[in-house]
Amino acid sequence: MSVSKKLILLAVISASFAACNNDKASKPTTAATTETTPAAATTAAEEDEDAPAVASPTAEIVFVNSDTLLNRYQYFKDVKARLEAKGKRMESDLRGKASSFQKEVEQYRQTGAGMTQEQRAATEQRLAQKEQQLAAQQQTSGNQLAKDENDEMKKIYEKVEAHLKKISKEKGYKMVLTYTRGNSAILYGDASLDITDETVKGLNEEYKANKPGTKK
C-alpha cells in the first residue's frame, strides 16, 4: 500500500516540525543539541559500540523507523486487512457478472444466425448496455476503494501525528525524523535515538483502549 506508507511518512515528518515549532522558544539543552545529525550519531556509536540501546532522556532529535511502524501498528494492520477483504469482495462480484455476461455473448453467437434482424438488433443493444454497466461498475468500485483507502490513511496520519506531538511534548523532543531502509536521509542513527518501539507501543495501547467493543 504505497499511499499509506507515504502518508505515514508525512505524518511523522509533520509531527516532527510541529514539535520543533512548539519548542522553538525554549532554550535547547547542551547535551541534546551538541550534534544529533546522522553524522554525529555515527560518531557516538563508534566511540562505544557496546553501549545499551536506551533512549537518551536529553535527546531533542530522535527518529522512527516507518517500516517497523507499519508492520507493527495494529490499527494499520486491521485497516489493511479490512480494505483487502472489501477489494476481494468487489473483485469476486465483478468476476461473477463478467462470467455471466460472457456466457450471454457466447449464446448469442450460437443462436444469432437463427434470429430475425429485429431480434439480433435488440439482443446486441442489450449486450452493449450490459457491457457498459459492467465497465461503469468496475470504475465505481475502484474509485470507492481508493476513497476508502484515502479516508483510512488520513485517520492513521492523524493518529500518528497526534501521538508524536504528545510524546514530543512529554519528553522534550524537538524533531522526530523518519527512517526507511533504502529511502532515507538518515544513513545511520544511534540506537539510543530510535523511539520506534515506544511509539508503536503507545499507538497500539491507544488503539486498544479506543477500539469499538473493548471493555474499559
JSON list of C-alpha atoms in Angstrom, two decimals:
[
{"chain": "A", "resi": 1, "resn": "MET", "atom": "CA", "xyz": [0.00, 0.00, 0.00]},
{"chain": "A", "resi": 2, "resn": "SER", "atom": "CA", "xyz": [2.21, 2.71, -1.25]},
{"chain": "A", "resi": 3, "resn": "VAL", "atom": "CA", "xyz": [-0.21, 5.56, -0.50]},
{"chain": "A", "resi": 4, "resn": "SER", "atom": "CA", "xyz": [-0.49, 4.51, 3.12]},
{"chain": "A", "resi": 5, "resn": "LYS", "atom": "CA", "xyz": [3.28, 4.34, 3.54]},
{"chain": "A", "resi": 6, "resn": "LYS", "atom": "CA", "xyz": [3.67, 7.83, 2.09]},
{"chain": "A", "resi": 7, "resn": "LEU", "atom": "CA", "xyz": [1.04, 9.18, 4.44]},
{"chain": "A", "resi": 8, "resn": "ILE", "atom": "CA", "xyz": [2.69, 7.55, 7.44]},
{"chain": "A", "resi": 9, "resn": "LEU", "atom": "CA", "xyz": [5.95, 9.19, 6.44]},
{"chain": "A", "resi": 10, "resn": "LEU", "atom": "CA", "xyz": [4.19, 12.53, 6.07]},
{"chain": "A", "resi": 11, "resn": "ALA", "atom": "CA", "xyz": [2.61, 12.09, 9.48]},
{"chain": "A", "resi": 12, "resn": "VAL", "atom": "CA", "xyz": [5.98, 11.53, 11.09]},
{"chain": "A", "resi": 13, "resn": "ILE", "atom": "CA", "xyz": [7.53, 14.49, 9.30]},
{"chain": "A", "resi": 14, "resn": "SER", "atom": "CA", "xyz": [4.57, 16.74, 10.07]},
{"chain": "A", "resi": 15, "resn": "ALA", "atom": "CA", "xyz": [4.74, 15.88, 13.75]},
{"chain": "A", "resi": 16, "resn": "SER", "atom": "CA", "xyz": [8.46, 16.50, 13.69]},
{"chain": "A", "resi": 17, "resn": "PHE", "atom": "CA", "xyz": [8.12, 20.09, 12.56]},
{"chain": "A", "resi": 18, "resn": "ALA", "atom": "CA", "xyz": [5.12, 20.67, 14.80]},
{"chain": "A", "resi": 19, "resn": "ALA", "atom": "CA", "xyz": [7.16, 19.59, 17.80]},
{"chain": "A", "resi": 20, "resn": "CYS", "atom": "CA", "xyz": [10.02, 21.77, 16.64]},
{"chain": "A", "resi": 21, "resn": "ASN", "atom": "CA", "xyz": [7.77, 24.82, 16.31]},
{"chain": "A", "resi": 22, "resn": "ASN", "atom": "CA", "xyz": [6.17, 24.23, 19.72]},
{"chain": "A", "resi": 23, "resn": "ASP", "atom": "CA", "xyz": [9.56, 24.22, 21.45]},
{"chain": "A", "resi": 24, "resn": "LYS", "atom": "CA", "xyz": [11.49, 26.76, 19.38]},
{"chain": "A", "resi": 25, "resn": "ALA", "atom": "CA", "xyz": [11.12, 29.42, 22.07]},
{"chain": "A", "resi": 26, "resn": "SER", "atom": "CA", "xyz": [12.72, 27.25, 24.76]},
{"chain": "A", "resi": 27, "resn": "LYS", "atom": "CA", "xyz": [16.45, 27.15, 25.33]},
{"chain": "A", "resi": 28, "resn": "PRO", "atom": "CA", "xyz": [18.00, 23.93, 23.97]},
{"chain": "A", "resi": 29, "resn": "THR", "atom": "CA", "xyz": [19.85, 21.71, 26.40]},
{"chain": "A", "resi": 30, "resn": "THR", "atom": "CA", "xyz": [23.56, 21.30, 25.92]},
{"chain": "A", "resi": 31, "resn": "ALA", "atom": "CA", "xyz": [23.61, 17.51, 25.71]},
{"chain": "A", "resi": 32, "resn": "ALA", "atom": "CA", "xyz": [20.88, 17.27, 23.06]},
{"chain": "A", "resi": 33, "resn": "THR", "atom": "CA", "xyz": [21.92, 19.98, 20.66]},
{"chain": "A", "resi": 34, "resn": "THR", "atom": "CA", "xyz": [25.59, 19.21, 20.51]},
{"chain": "A", "resi": 35, "resn": "GLU", "atom": "CA", "xyz": [25.00, 17.48, 17.18]},
{"chain": "A", "resi": 36, "resn": "THR", "atom": "CA", "xyz": [22.29, 14.90, 16.70]},
{"chain": "A", "resi": 37, "resn": "THR", "atom": "CA", "xyz": [22.61, 14.67, 12.95]},
{"chain": "A", "resi": 38, "resn": "PRO", "atom": "CA", "xyz": [23.21, 11.23, 11.39]},
{"chain": "A", "resi": 39, "resn": "ALA", "atom": "CA", "xyz": [26.94, 12.02, 11.21]},
{"chain": "A", "resi": 40, "resn": "ALA", "atom": "CA", "xyz": [27.05, 12.79, 14.93]},
{"chain": "A", "resi": 41, "resn": "ALA", "atom": "CA", "xyz": [25.11, 9.64, 15.68]},
{"chain": "A", "resi": 42, "resn": "THR", "atom": "CA", "xyz": [27.68, 7.62, 13.78]},
{"chain": "A", "resi": 43, "resn": "THR", "atom": "CA", "xyz": [30.49, 9.14, 15.80]},
{"chain": "A", "resi": 44, "resn": "ALA", "atom": "CA", "xyz": [28.72, 8.33, 19.05]},
{"chain": "A", "resi": 45, "resn": "ALA", "atom": "CA", "xyz": [28.28, 4.72, 18.00]},
{"chain": "A", "resi": 46, "resn": "GLU", "atom": "CA", "xyz": [31.91, 4.42, 17.01]},
{"chain": "A", "resi": 47, "resn": "GLU", "atom": "CA", "xyz": [33.00, 5.62, 20.44]},
{"chain": "A", "resi": 48, "resn": "ASP", "atom": "CA", "xyz": [31.01, 2.95, 22.24]},
{"chain": "A", "resi": 49, "resn": "GLU", "atom": "CA", "xyz": [29.53, 0.24, 20.04]},
{"chain": "A", "resi": 50, "resn": "ASP", "atom": "CA", "xyz": [28.57, -1.86, 23.07]},
{"chain": "A", "resi": 51, "resn": "ALA", "atom": "CA", "xyz": [26.52, 0.87, 24.72]},
{"chain": "A", "resi": 52, "resn": "PRO", "atom": "CA", "xyz": [22.97, -0.28, 25.59]},
{"chain": "A", "resi": 53, "resn": "ALA", "atom": "CA", "xyz": [20.18, 0.89, 23.24]},
{"chain": "A", "resi": 54, "resn": "VAL", "atom": "CA", "xyz": [18.39, 3.04, 25.79]},
{"chain": "A", "resi": 55, "resn": "ALA", "atom": "CA", "xyz": [16.80, 6.26, 24.60]},
{"chain": "A", "resi": 56, "resn": "SER", "atom": "CA", "xyz": [18.66, 9.27, 25.92]},
{"chain": "A", "resi": 57, "resn": "PRO", "atom": "CA", "xyz": [16.47, 11.40, 28.23]},
{"chain": "A", "resi": 58, "resn": "THR", "atom": "CA", "xyz": [18.12, 14.56, 26.90]},
{"chain": "A", "resi": 59, "resn": "ALA", "atom": "CA", "xyz": [17.83, 13.80, 23.17]},
{"chain": "A", "resi": 60, "resn": "GLU", "atom": "CA", "xyz": [15.99, 16.50, 21.26]},
{"chain": "A", "resi": 61, "resn": "ILE", "atom": "CA", "xyz": [16.24, 14.88, 17.84]},
{"chain": "A", "resi": 62, "resn": "VAL", "atom": "CA", "xyz": [15.06, 11.27, 17.55]},
{"chain": "A", "resi": 63, "resn": "PHE", "atom": "CA", "xyz": [13.80, 9.05, 14.76]},
{"chain": "A", "resi": 64, "resn": "VAL", "atom": "CA", "xyz": [11.17, 6.46, 13.96]},
{"chain": "A", "resi": 65, "resn": "ASN", "atom": "CA", "xyz": [11.58, 3.52, 11.59]},
{"chain": "A", "resi": 66, "resn": "SER", "atom": "CA", "xyz": [8.47, 3.85, 9.44]},
{"chain": "A", "resi": 67, "resn": "ASP", "atom": "CA", "xyz": [8.76, 0.29, 8.05]},
{"chain": "A", "resi": 68, "resn": "THR", "atom": "CA", "xyz": [8.62, -1.15, 11.56]},
{"chain": "A", "resi": 69, "resn": "LEU", "atom": "CA", "xyz": [5.82, 1.23, 12.48]},
{"chain": "A", "resi": 70, "resn": "LEU", "atom": "CA", "xyz": [3.69, -0.02, 9.58]},
{"chain": "A", "resi": 71, "resn": "ASN", "atom": "CA", "xyz": [4.42, -3.67, 10.29]},
{"chain": "A", "resi": 72, "resn": "ARG", "atom": "CA", "xyz": [3.61, -3.47, 14.00]},
{"chain": "A", "resi": 73, "resn": "TYR", "atom": "CA", "xyz": [0.86, -0.83, 14.29]},
{"chain": "A", "resi": 74, "resn": "GLN", "atom": "CA", "xyz": [-2.26, -2.93, 14.86]},
{"chain": "A", "resi": 75, "resn": "TYR", "atom": "CA", "xyz": [-4.67, -0.27, 13.63]},
{"chain": "A", "resi": 76, "resn": "PHE", "atom": "CA", "xyz": [-2.86, -0.09, 10.31]},
{"chain": "A", "resi": 77, "resn": "LYS", "atom": "CA", "xyz": [-2.88, -3.89, 10.02]},
{"chain": "A", "resi": 78, "resn": "ASP", "atom": "CA", "xyz": [-6.61, -4.02, 10.75]},
{"chain": "A", "resi": 79, "resn": "VAL", "atom": "CA", "xyz": [-7.34, -1.30, 8.20]},
{"chain": "A", "resi": 80, "resn": "LYS", "atom": "CA", "xyz": [-5.22, -3.05, 5.58]},
{"chain": "A", "resi": 81, "resn": "ALA", "atom": "CA", "xyz": [-6.98, -6.38, 6.16]},
{"chain": "A", "resi": 82, "resn": "ARG", "atom": "CA", "xyz": [-10.41, -4.72, 6.00]},
{"chain": "A", "resi": 83, "resn": "LEU", "atom": "CA", "xyz": [-9.63, -2.92, 2.74]},
{"chain": "A", "resi": 84, "resn": "GLU", "atom": "CA", "xyz": [-8.14, -6.04, 1.17]},
{"chain": "A", "resi": 85, "resn": "ALA", "atom": "CA", "xyz": [-11.24, -8.05, 2.11]},
{"chain": "A", "resi": 86, "resn": "LYS", "atom": "CA", "xyz": [-13.50, -5.40, 0.62]},
{"chain": "A", "resi": 87, "resn": "GLY", "atom": "CA", "xyz": [-11.43, -5.33, -2.56]},
{"chain": "A", "resi": 88, "resn": "LYS", "atom": "CA", "xyz": [-11.69, -9.11, -2.89]},
{"chain": "A", "resi": 89, "resn": "ARG", "atom": "CA", "xyz": [-15.48, -8.97, -2.46]},
{"chain": "A", "resi": 90, "resn": "MET", "atom": "CA", "xyz": [-15.76, -6.34, -5.18]},
{"chain": "A", "resi": 91, "resn": "GLU", "atom": "CA", "xyz": [-13.48, -8.32, -7.46]},
{"chain": "A", "resi": 92, "resn": "SER", "atom": "CA", "xyz": [-15.46, -11.51, -6.89]},
{"chain": "A", "resi": 93, "resn": "ASP", "atom": "CA", "xyz": [-18.75, -9.76, -7.65]},
{"chain": "A", "resi": 94, "resn": "LEU", "atom": "CA", "xyz": [-17.41, -8.25, -10.86]},
{"chain": "A", "resi": 95, "resn": "ARG", "atom": "CA", "xyz": [-15.85, -11.54, -11.94]},
{"chain": "A", "resi": 96, "resn": "GLY", "atom": "CA", "xyz": [-19.19, -13.30, -11.49]},
{"chain": "A", "resi": 97, "resn": "LYS", "atom": "CA", "xyz": [-21.06, -10.72, -13.52]},
{"chain": "A", "resi": 98, "resn": "ALA", "atom": "CA", "xyz": [-18.40, -10.72, -16.23]},
{"chain": "A", "resi": 99, "resn": "SER", "atom": "CA", "xyz": [-18.61, -14.51, -16.47]},
{"chain": "A", "resi": 100, "resn": "SER", "atom": "CA", "xyz": [-22.39, -14.35, -16.79]},
{"chain": "A", "resi": 101, "resn": "PHE", "atom": "CA", "xyz": [-22.08, -11.68, -19.48]},
{"chain": "A", "resi": 102, "resn": "GLN", "atom": "CA", "xyz": [-19.57, -13.76, -21.42]},
{"chain": "A", "resi": 103, "resn": "LYS", "atom": "CA", "xyz": [-21.97, -16.70, -21.42]},
{"chain": "A", "resi": 104, "resn": "GLU", "atom": "CA", "xyz": [-24.72, -14.48, -22.85]},
{"chain": "A", "resi": 105, "resn": "VAL", "atom": "CA", "xyz": [-22.39, -13.28, -25.59]},
{"chain": "A", "resi": 106, "resn": "GLU", "atom": "CA", "xyz": [-21.42, -16.85, -26.44]},
{"chain": "A", "resi": 107, "resn": "GLN", "atom": "CA", "xyz": [-25.05, -17.91, -26.52]},
{"chain": "A", "resi": 108, "resn": "TYR", "atom": "CA", "xyz": [-25.86, -15.05, -28.90]},
{"chain": "A", "resi": 109, "resn": "ARG", "atom": "CA", "xyz": [-23.04, -16.13, -31.20]},
{"chain": "A", "resi": 110, "resn": "GLN", "atom": "CA", "xyz": [-24.53, -19.61, -31.36]},
{"chain": "A", "resi": 111, "resn": "THR", "atom": "CA", "xyz": [-28.16, -18.62, -31.82]},
{"chain": "A", "resi": 112, "resn": "GLY", "atom": "CA", "xyz": [-27.87, -15.23, -33.52]},
{"chain": "A", "resi": 113, "resn": "ALA", "atom": "CA", "xyz": [-27.99, -16.68, -37.01]},
{"chain": "A", "resi": 114, "resn": "GLY", "atom": "CA", "xyz": [-31.50, -18.01, -36.38]},
{"chain": "A", "resi": 115, "resn": "MET", "atom": "CA", "xyz": [-32.85, -14.68, -35.12]},
{"chain": "A", "resi": 116, "resn": "THR", "atom": "CA", "xyz": [-34.70, -12.08, -37.09]},
{"chain": "A", "resi": 117, "resn": "GLN", "atom": "CA", "xyz": [-32.96, -8.80, -37.81]},
{"chain": "A", "resi": 118, "resn": "GLU", "atom": "CA", "xyz": [-35.03, -7.09, -35.13]},
{"chain": "A", "resi": 119, "resn": "GLN", "atom": "CA", "xyz": [-34.17, -9.76, -32.56]},
{"chain": "A", "resi": 120, "resn": "ARG", "atom": "CA", "xyz": [-30.47, -9.51, -33.33]},
{"chain": "A", "resi": 121, "resn": "ALA", "atom": "CA", "xyz": [-30.55, -5.70, -33.03]},
{"chain": "A", "resi": 122, "resn": "ALA", "atom": "CA", "xyz": [-32.38, -5.87, -29.70]},
{"chain": "A", "resi": 123, "resn": "THR", "atom": "CA", "xyz": [-30.01, -8.53, -28.33]},
{"chain": "A", "resi": 124, "resn": "GLU", "atom": "CA", "xyz": [-26.91, -6.64, -29.42]},
{"chain": "A", "resi": 125, "resn": "GLN", "atom": "CA", "xyz": [-28.23, -3.43, -27.86]},
{"chain": "A", "resi": 126, "resn": "ARG", "atom": "CA", "xyz": [-28.95, -5.25, -24.60]},
{"chain": "A", "resi": 127, "resn": "LEU", "atom": "CA", "xyz": [-25.48, -6.81, -24.53]},
{"chain": "A", "resi": 128, "resn": "ALA", "atom": "CA", "xyz": [-23.83, -3.49, -25.31]},
{"chain": "A", "resi": 129, "resn": "GLN", "atom": "CA", "xyz": [-25.69, -1.82, -22.44]},
{"chain": "A", "resi": 130, "resn": "LYS", "atom": "CA", "xyz": [-24.73, -4.64, -20.10]},
{"chain": "A", "resi": 131, "resn": "GLU", "atom": "CA", "xyz": [-21.09, -4.29, -21.10]},
{"chain": "A", "resi": 132, "resn": "GLN", "atom": "CA", "xyz": [-21.22, -0.56, -20.38]},
{"chain": "A", "resi": 133, "resn": "GLN", "atom": "CA", "xyz": [-22.81, -1.22, -16.99]},
{"chain": "A", "resi": 134, "resn": "LEU", "atom": "CA", "xyz": [-20.05, -3.67, -16.07]},
{"chain": "A", "resi": 135, "resn": "ALA", "atom": "CA", "xyz": [-17.38, -1.17, -17.08]},
{"chain": "A", "resi": 136, "resn": "ALA", "atom": "CA", "xyz": [-19.12, 1.56, -15.06]},
{"chain": "A", "resi": 137, "resn": "GLN", "atom": "CA", "xyz": [-19.39, -0.71, -12.01]},
{"chain": "A", "resi": 138, "resn": "GLN", "atom": "CA", "xyz": [-15.72, -1.58, -12.25]},
{"chain": "A", "resi": 139, "resn": "GLN", "atom": "CA", "xyz": [-14.80, 2.10, -12.37]},
{"chain": "A", "resi": 140, "resn": "THR", "atom": "CA", "xyz": [-17.12, 2.96, -9.49]},
{"chain": "A", "resi": 141, "resn": "SER", "atom": "CA", "xyz": [-15.79, 0.11, -7.35]},
{"chain": "A", "resi": 142, "resn": "GLY", "atom": "CA", "xyz": [-12.21, 1.16, -7.99]},
{"chain": "A", "resi": 143, "resn": "ASN", "atom": "CA", "xyz": [-12.97, 4.78, -7.11]},
{"chain": "A", "resi": 144, "resn": "GLN", "atom": "CA", "xyz": [-14.80, 3.78, -3.94]},
{"chain": "A", "resi": 145, "resn": "LEU", "atom": "CA", "xyz": [-11.97, 1.54, -2.80]},
{"chain": "A", "resi": 146, "resn": "ALA", "atom": "CA", "xyz": [-9.45, 4.32, -3.44]},
{"chain": "A", "resi": 147, "resn": "LYS", "atom": "CA", "xyz": [-11.61, 6.77, -1.47]},
{"chain": "A", "resi": 148, "resn": "ASP", "atom": "CA", "xyz": [-11.93, 4.33, 1.43]},
{"chain": "A", "resi": 149, "resn": "GLU", "atom": "CA", "xyz": [-8.16, 3.88, 1.48]},
{"chain": "A", "resi": 150, "resn": "ASN", "atom": "CA", "xyz": [-7.53, 7.62, 1.45]},
{"chain": "A", "resi": 151, "resn": "ASP", "atom": "CA", "xyz": [-10.03, 8.15, 4.25]},
{"chain": "A", "resi": 152, "resn": "GLU", "atom": "CA", "xyz": [-8.48, 5.43, 6.39]},
{"chain": "A", "resi": 153, "resn": "MET", "atom": "CA", "xyz": [-4.95, 6.64, 5.74]},
{"chain": "A", "resi": 154, "resn": "LYS", "atom": "CA", "xyz": [-6.00, 10.13, 6.77]},
{"chain": "A", "resi": 155, "resn": "LYS", "atom": "CA", "xyz": [-7.14, 8.71, 10.11]},
{"chain": "A", "resi": 156, "resn": "ILE", "atom": "CA", "xyz": [-3.83, 6.88, 10.53]},
{"chain": "A", "resi": 157, "resn": "TYR", "atom": "CA", "xyz": [-1.97, 10.08, 9.63]},
{"chain": "A", "resi": 158, "resn": "GLU", "atom": "CA", "xyz": [-3.85, 11.99, 12.31]},
{"chain": "A", "resi": 159, "resn": "LYS", "atom": "CA", "xyz": [-3.33, 9.30, 14.97]},
{"chain": "A", "resi": 160, "resn": "VAL", "atom": "CA", "xyz": [0.42, 9.04, 14.35]},
{"chain": "A", "resi": 161, "resn": "GLU", "atom": "CA", "xyz": [0.79, 12.81, 14.20]},
{"chain": "A", "resi": 162, "resn": "ALA", "atom": "CA", "xyz": [-1.15, 13.35, 17.43]},
{"chain": "A", "resi": 163, "resn": "HIS", "atom": "CA", "xyz": [0.83, 10.65, 19.26]},
{"chain": "A", "resi": 164, "resn": "LEU", "atom": "CA", "xyz": [4.19, 12.02, 18.15]},
{"chain": "A", "resi": 165, "resn": "LYS", "atom": "CA", "xyz": [3.18, 15.52, 19.19]},
{"chain": "A", "resi": 166, "resn": "LYS", "atom": "CA", "xyz": [2.18, 14.18, 22.61]},
{"chain": "A", "resi": 167, "resn": "ILE", "atom": "CA", "xyz": [5.37, 12.25, 23.30]},
{"chain": "A", "resi": 168, "resn": "SER", "atom": "CA", "xyz": [7.49, 15.09, 21.92]},
{"chain": "A", "resi": 169, "resn": "LYS", "atom": "CA", "xyz": [5.90, 17.46, 24.41]},
{"chain": "A", "resi": 170, "resn": "GLU", "atom": "CA", "xyz": [6.29, 14.97, 27.26]},
{"chain": "A", "resi": 171, "resn": "LYS", "atom": "CA", "xyz": [9.93, 14.11, 26.58]},
{"chain": "A", "resi": 172, "resn": "GLY", "atom": "CA", "xyz": [11.22, 17.32, 25.12]},
{"chain": "A", "resi": 173, "resn": "TYR", "atom": "CA", "xyz": [11.80, 16.11, 21.56]},
{"chain": "A", "resi": 174, "resn": "LYS", "atom": "CA", "xyz": [12.17, 19.00, 19.14]},
{"chain": "A", "resi": 175, "resn": "MET", "atom": "CA", "xyz": [12.31, 16.92, 15.98]},
{"chain": "A", "resi": 176, "resn": "VAL", "atom": "CA", "xyz": [11.26, 13.38, 15.07]},
{"chain": "A", "resi": 177, "resn": "LEU", "atom": "CA", "xyz": [12.91, 12.15, 11.90]},
{"chain": "A", "resi": 178, "resn": "THR", "atom": "CA", "xyz": [11.67, 9.22, 9.84]},
{"chain": "A", "resi": 179, "resn": "TYR", "atom": "CA", "xyz": [13.87, 6.38, 8.71]},
{"chain": "A", "resi": 180, "resn": "THR", "atom": "CA", "xyz": [13.11, 3.97, 5.87]},
{"chain": "A", "resi": 181, "resn": "ARG", "atom": "CA", "xyz": [15.71, 1.49, 4.68]},
{"chain": "A", "resi": 182, "resn": "GLY", "atom": "CA", "xyz": [16.92, 2.41, 1.19]},
{"chain": "A", "resi": 183, "resn": "ASN", "atom": "CA", "xyz": [14.94, 5.64, 1.05]},
{"chain": "A", "resi": 184, "resn": "SER", "atom": "CA", "xyz": [16.05, 7.92, 3.85]},
{"chain": "A", "resi": 185, "resn": "ALA", "atom": "CA", "xyz": [18.22, 10.92, 4.51]},
{"chain": "A", "resi": 186, "resn": "ILE", "atom": "CA", "xyz": [19.44, 9.15, 7.64]},
{"chain": "A", "resi": 187, "resn": "LEU", "atom": "CA", "xyz": [22.26, 6.82, 6.65]},
{"chain": "A", "resi": 188, "resn": "TYR", "atom": "CA", "xyz": [22.84, 5.80, 10.26]},
{"chain": "A", "resi": 189, "resn": "GLY", "atom": "CA", "xyz": [21.38, 6.72, 13.62]},
{"chain": "A", "resi": 190, "resn": "ASP", "atom": "CA", "xyz": [22.48, 5.68, 17.08]},
{"chain": "A", "resi": 191, "resn": "ALA", "atom": "CA", "xyz": [20.08, 3.14, 18.55]},
{"chain": "A", "resi": 192, "resn": "SER", "atom": "CA", "xyz": [19.60, 5.36, 21.61]},
{"chain": "A", "resi": 193, "resn": "LEU", "atom": "CA", "xyz": [17.78, 7.86, 19.37]},
{"chain": "A", "resi": 194, "resn": "ASP", "atom": "CA", "xyz": [15.38, 5.27, 17.95]},
{"chain": "A", "resi": 195, "resn": "ILE", "atom": "CA", "xyz": [11.94, 5.73, 19.53]},
{"chain": "A", "resi": 196, "resn": "THR", "atom": "CA", "xyz": [10.14, 3.30, 17.20]},
{"chain": "A", "resi": 197, "resn": "ASP", "atom": "CA", "xyz": [9.36, 0.73, 19.89]},
{"chain": "A", "resi": 198, "resn": "GLU", "atom": "CA", "xyz": [7.86, 3.19, 22.34]},
{"chain": "A", "resi": 199, "resn": "THR", "atom": "CA", "xyz": [5.93, 4.88, 19.53]},
{"chain": "A", "resi": 200, "resn": "VAL", "atom": "CA", "xyz": [4.42, 1.61, 18.32]},
{"chain": "A", "resi": 201, "resn": "LYS", "atom": "CA", "xyz": [3.65, 0.55, 21.89]},
{"chain": "A", "resi": 202, "resn": "GLY", "atom": "CA", "xyz": [1.91, 3.83, 22.62]},
{"chain": "A", "resi": 203, "resn": "LEU", "atom": "CA", "xyz": [-0.09, 3.78, 19.38]},
{"chain": "A", "resi": 204, "resn": "ASN", "atom": "CA", "xyz": [-1.21, 0.19, 19.96]},
{"chain": "A", "resi": 205, "resn": "GLU", "atom": "CA", "xyz": [-2.23, 0.96, 23.54]},
{"chain": "A", "resi": 206, "resn": "GLU", "atom": "CA", "xyz": [-4.29, 3.92, 22.37]},
{"chain": "A", "resi": 207, "resn": "TYR", "atom": "CA", "xyz": [-5.89, 1.86, 19.63]},
{"chain": "A", "resi": 208, "resn": "LYS", "atom": "CA", "xyz": [-6.73, -0.98, 22.01]},
{"chain": "A", "resi": 209, "resn": "ALA", "atom": "CA", "xyz": [-8.24, 1.40, 24.55]},
{"chain": "A", "resi": 210, "resn": "ASN", "atom": "CA", "xyz": [-10.41, 3.13, 21.94]},
{"chain": "A", "resi": 211, "resn": "LYS", "atom": "CA", "xyz": [-11.26, 0.13, 19.76]},
{"chain": "A", "resi": 212, "resn": "PRO", "atom": "CA", "xyz": [-15.03, -0.42, 19.48]},
{"chain": "A", "resi": 213, "resn": "GLY", "atom": "CA", "xyz": [-16.17, -3.30, 21.66]},
{"chain": "A", "resi": 214, "resn": "THR", "atom": "CA", "xyz": [-13.19, -3.06, 24.01]},
{"chain": "A", "resi": 215, "resn": "LYS", "atom": "CA", "xyz": [-14.13, -3.03, 27.67]},
{"chain": "A", "resi": 216, "resn": "LYS", "atom": "CA", "xyz": [-12.68, -0.10, 29.58]}
]
